[in-house]
CSV table of C-alpha atoms in Angstrom, one decimal:
chain,number,residue,atom,x,y,z
A,1,MET,CA,-3.3,25.3,15.6
A,2,THR,CA,-2.8,22.4,17.9
A,3,ASN,CA,-1.0,19.3,16.7
A,4,TYR,CA,-2.0,15.8,17.6
A,5,LYS,CA,-0.6,12.3,17.2
A,6,GLY,CA,-2.1,9.1,15.9
A,7,ILE,CA,-1.7,6.0,13.8
A,8,LEU,CA,-2.6,6.3,10.1
A,9,ASN,CA,-4.6,3.6,8.4
A,10,ILE,CA,-5.2,4.0,4.6
A,11,ASN,CA,-8.2,2.3,3.2
A,12,LYS,CA,-8.7,0.8,-0.2
A,13,PHE,CA,-10.1,4.0,-1.6
A,14,GLY,CA,-6.8,5.9,-0.7
A,15,PHE,CA,-8.0,8.2,2.1
A,16,GLY,CA,-6.7,7.9,5.6
A,17,ILE,CA,-8.3,7.2,9.0
A,18,ILE,CA,-6.3,8.2,12.0
A,19,LYS,CA,-6.7,6.4,15.3
A,20,SER,CA,-5.9,8.9,18.1
A,21,ASN,CA,-6.4,8.8,21.9
A,22,SER,CA,-7.2,12.5,21.7
A,23,PHE,CA,-10.6,12.1,20.1
A,24,ASP,CA,-13.6,9.8,20.2
A,25,LYS,CA,-14.8,10.7,16.7
A,26,LYS,CA,-13.6,9.2,13.4
A,27,ILE,CA,-10.7,11.3,12.0
A,28,LYS,CA,-10.6,11.3,8.2
A,29,VAL,CA,-7.7,12.5,6.0
A,30,ASP,CA,-8.2,13.2,2.3
A,31,LYS,CA,-5.6,11.4,0.1
A,32,LYS,CA,-4.2,14.8,-1.0
A,33,LYS,CA,-3.5,15.6,2.7
A,34,LEU,CA,-1.6,12.4,3.6
A,35,ASN,CA,1.8,14.2,3.1
A,36,PHE,CA,3.4,11.1,1.7
A,37,ASN,CA,2.9,9.0,4.8
A,38,ILE,CA,2.1,5.3,4.5
A,39,ASP,CA,-0.3,2.9,6.2
A,40,GLY,CA,0.5,2.0,9.8
A,41,GLU,CA,2.8,4.9,10.6
A,42,GLU,CA,2.6,7.3,13.5
A,43,VAL,CA,1.8,10.8,12.2
A,44,LYS,CA,1.2,14.3,13.5
A,45,PHE,CA,-1.9,16.0,12.3
A,46,GLN,CA,-4.0,19.1,12.6
A,47,VAL,CA,-7.8,19.4,12.7
A,48,LEU,CA,-9.2,21.3,9.7
A,49,LYS,CA,-12.9,21.1,10.5
A,50,GLU,CA,-15.3,18.9,12.5
A,51,ASN,CA,-19.0,18.1,12.5
A,52,GLU,CA,-21.1,16.0,14.8
A,53,TYR,CA,-19.7,12.6,13.6
A,54,ILE,CA,-16.4,13.2,11.8
A,55,ILE,CA,-13.2,15.2,12.2
A,56,TYR,CA,-11.4,16.2,9.0
A,57,ALA,CA,-7.7,16.6,9.3
A,58,LYS,CA,-4.4,17.0,7.4
A,59,ILE,CA,-1.1,15.3,8.2
A,60,ILE,CA,1.7,17.7,8.9
A,61,SER,CA,4.6,15.3,9.6
A,62,LEU,CA,6.8,13.9,6.9
A,63,PRO,CA,7.5,10.1,6.7
A,64,LYS,CA,10.4,8.8,8.7
A,65,LEU,CA,11.2,5.5,7.0
A,66,GLU,CA,15.0,5.7,6.5
A,67,GLY,CA,16.6,2.3,7.1
A,68,ARG,CA,13.4,0.4,7.1
A,69,LYS,CA,13.1,-2.7,4.8
A,70,PHE,CA,10.1,-3.5,2.6
A,71,THR,CA,9.2,-6.0,-0.1
A,72,GLY,CA,7.9,-4.9,-3.5
A,73,PHE,CA,8.1,-5.7,-7.1
A,74,MET,CA,9.9,-4.1,-10.0
A,75,HIS,CA,7.4,-1.8,-11.7
A,76,HIS,CA,9.6,-0.5,-14.5
A,77,ARG,CA,13.2,0.4,-15.4
A,78,TYR,CA,14.6,3.8,-16.5
A,79,LYS,CA,18.2,4.0,-17.6
A,80,ASN,CA,20.3,2.6,-14.6
A,81,ASP,CA,17.5,2.8,-12.1
A,82,ILE,CA,14.4,0.8,-11.3
A,83,PHE,CA,11.1,1.8,-9.8
A,84,VAL,CA,9.7,-0.5,-7.2
A,85,TYR,CA,6.0,-0.8,-6.2
A,86,ASN,CA,4.9,-1.6,-2.7
A,87,LYS,CA,1.2,-1.6,-1.7
A,88,LYS,CA,1.8,0.6,1.4
A,89,PHE,CA,3.4,3.3,-0.7
A,90,GLY,CA,1.0,3.0,-3.7
A,91,LYS,CA,1.5,3.8,-7.3
A,92,ARG,CA,1.9,7.5,-6.6
A,93,ASN,CA,5.0,6.8,-4.5
A,94,LEU,CA,7.1,4.4,-6.5
A,95,ILE,CA,10.5,3.9,-4.9
A,96,LEU,CA,13.6,4.8,-7.0
A,97,CYS,CA,16.3,2.1,-6.5
A,98,ASP,CA,19.6,1.2,-8.1
A,99,ALA,CA,19.1,-1.4,-10.8
A,100,LEU,CA,20.4,-4.9,-10.4
A,101,ASP,CA,21.4,-7.1,-13.4
A,102,GLY,CA,18.9,-9.6,-14.6
A,103,LEU,CA,15.8,-8.0,-13.1
A,104,LYS,CA,12.6,-8.1,-15.1
A,105,GLU,CA,9.3,-6.3,-14.5
A,106,ASN,CA,7.2,-7.9,-11.7
A,107,ASP,CA,10.2,-9.5,-10.1
A,108,ILE,CA,9.9,-9.5,-6.3
A,109,LEU,CA,12.6,-7.9,-4.3
A,110,GLU,CA,13.5,-6.5,-0.9
A,111,PHE,CA,14.5,-2.9,-0.6
A,112,LYS,CA,15.6,-0.5,2.1
A,113,ILE,CA,14.6,3.2,2.2
A,114,LYS,CA,17.7,5.4,1.9
A,115,LYS,CA,16.1,8.8,2.0
A,116,PHE,CA,13.0,10.9,1.4
A,117,LYS,CA,13.9,14.0,-0.6
A,118,SER,CA,11.9,16.4,-2.8
A,119,ASN,CA,8.7,14.3,-2.2
A,120,LYS,CA,10.3,11.1,-3.5
A,121,PHE,CA,11.5,7.9,-1.8
A,122,TYR,CA,14.9,6.5,-2.7
A,123,GLY,CA,16.0,3.0,-1.8
A,124,ASN,CA,18.6,0.3,-2.5
């Protein structure tokens, strides 16, 4: 299969639309085929099927976000770690970060992605 590149946009319903110079049609990606990528990222994808108006695709590239900073809020605490929510990542991809003293749920904080491993994001 041929691989293509494009920019991923995730809509409010959770599925993706890829903007690519390789196609004139709308490229739709089911939320289960986003491969943990987030809104606004460049992705590699493969075409699964196509009809007269729409191309259905799956993303094959993994996210490359190490070292990037984001803002989110503390979703919940578990032992010595906290889980941070950011709209771009969504509730299915909470970021596991080291806990800071005095944080409460819904506190806003800035975090940096350390790594993506075993389908999970880790930050500090």
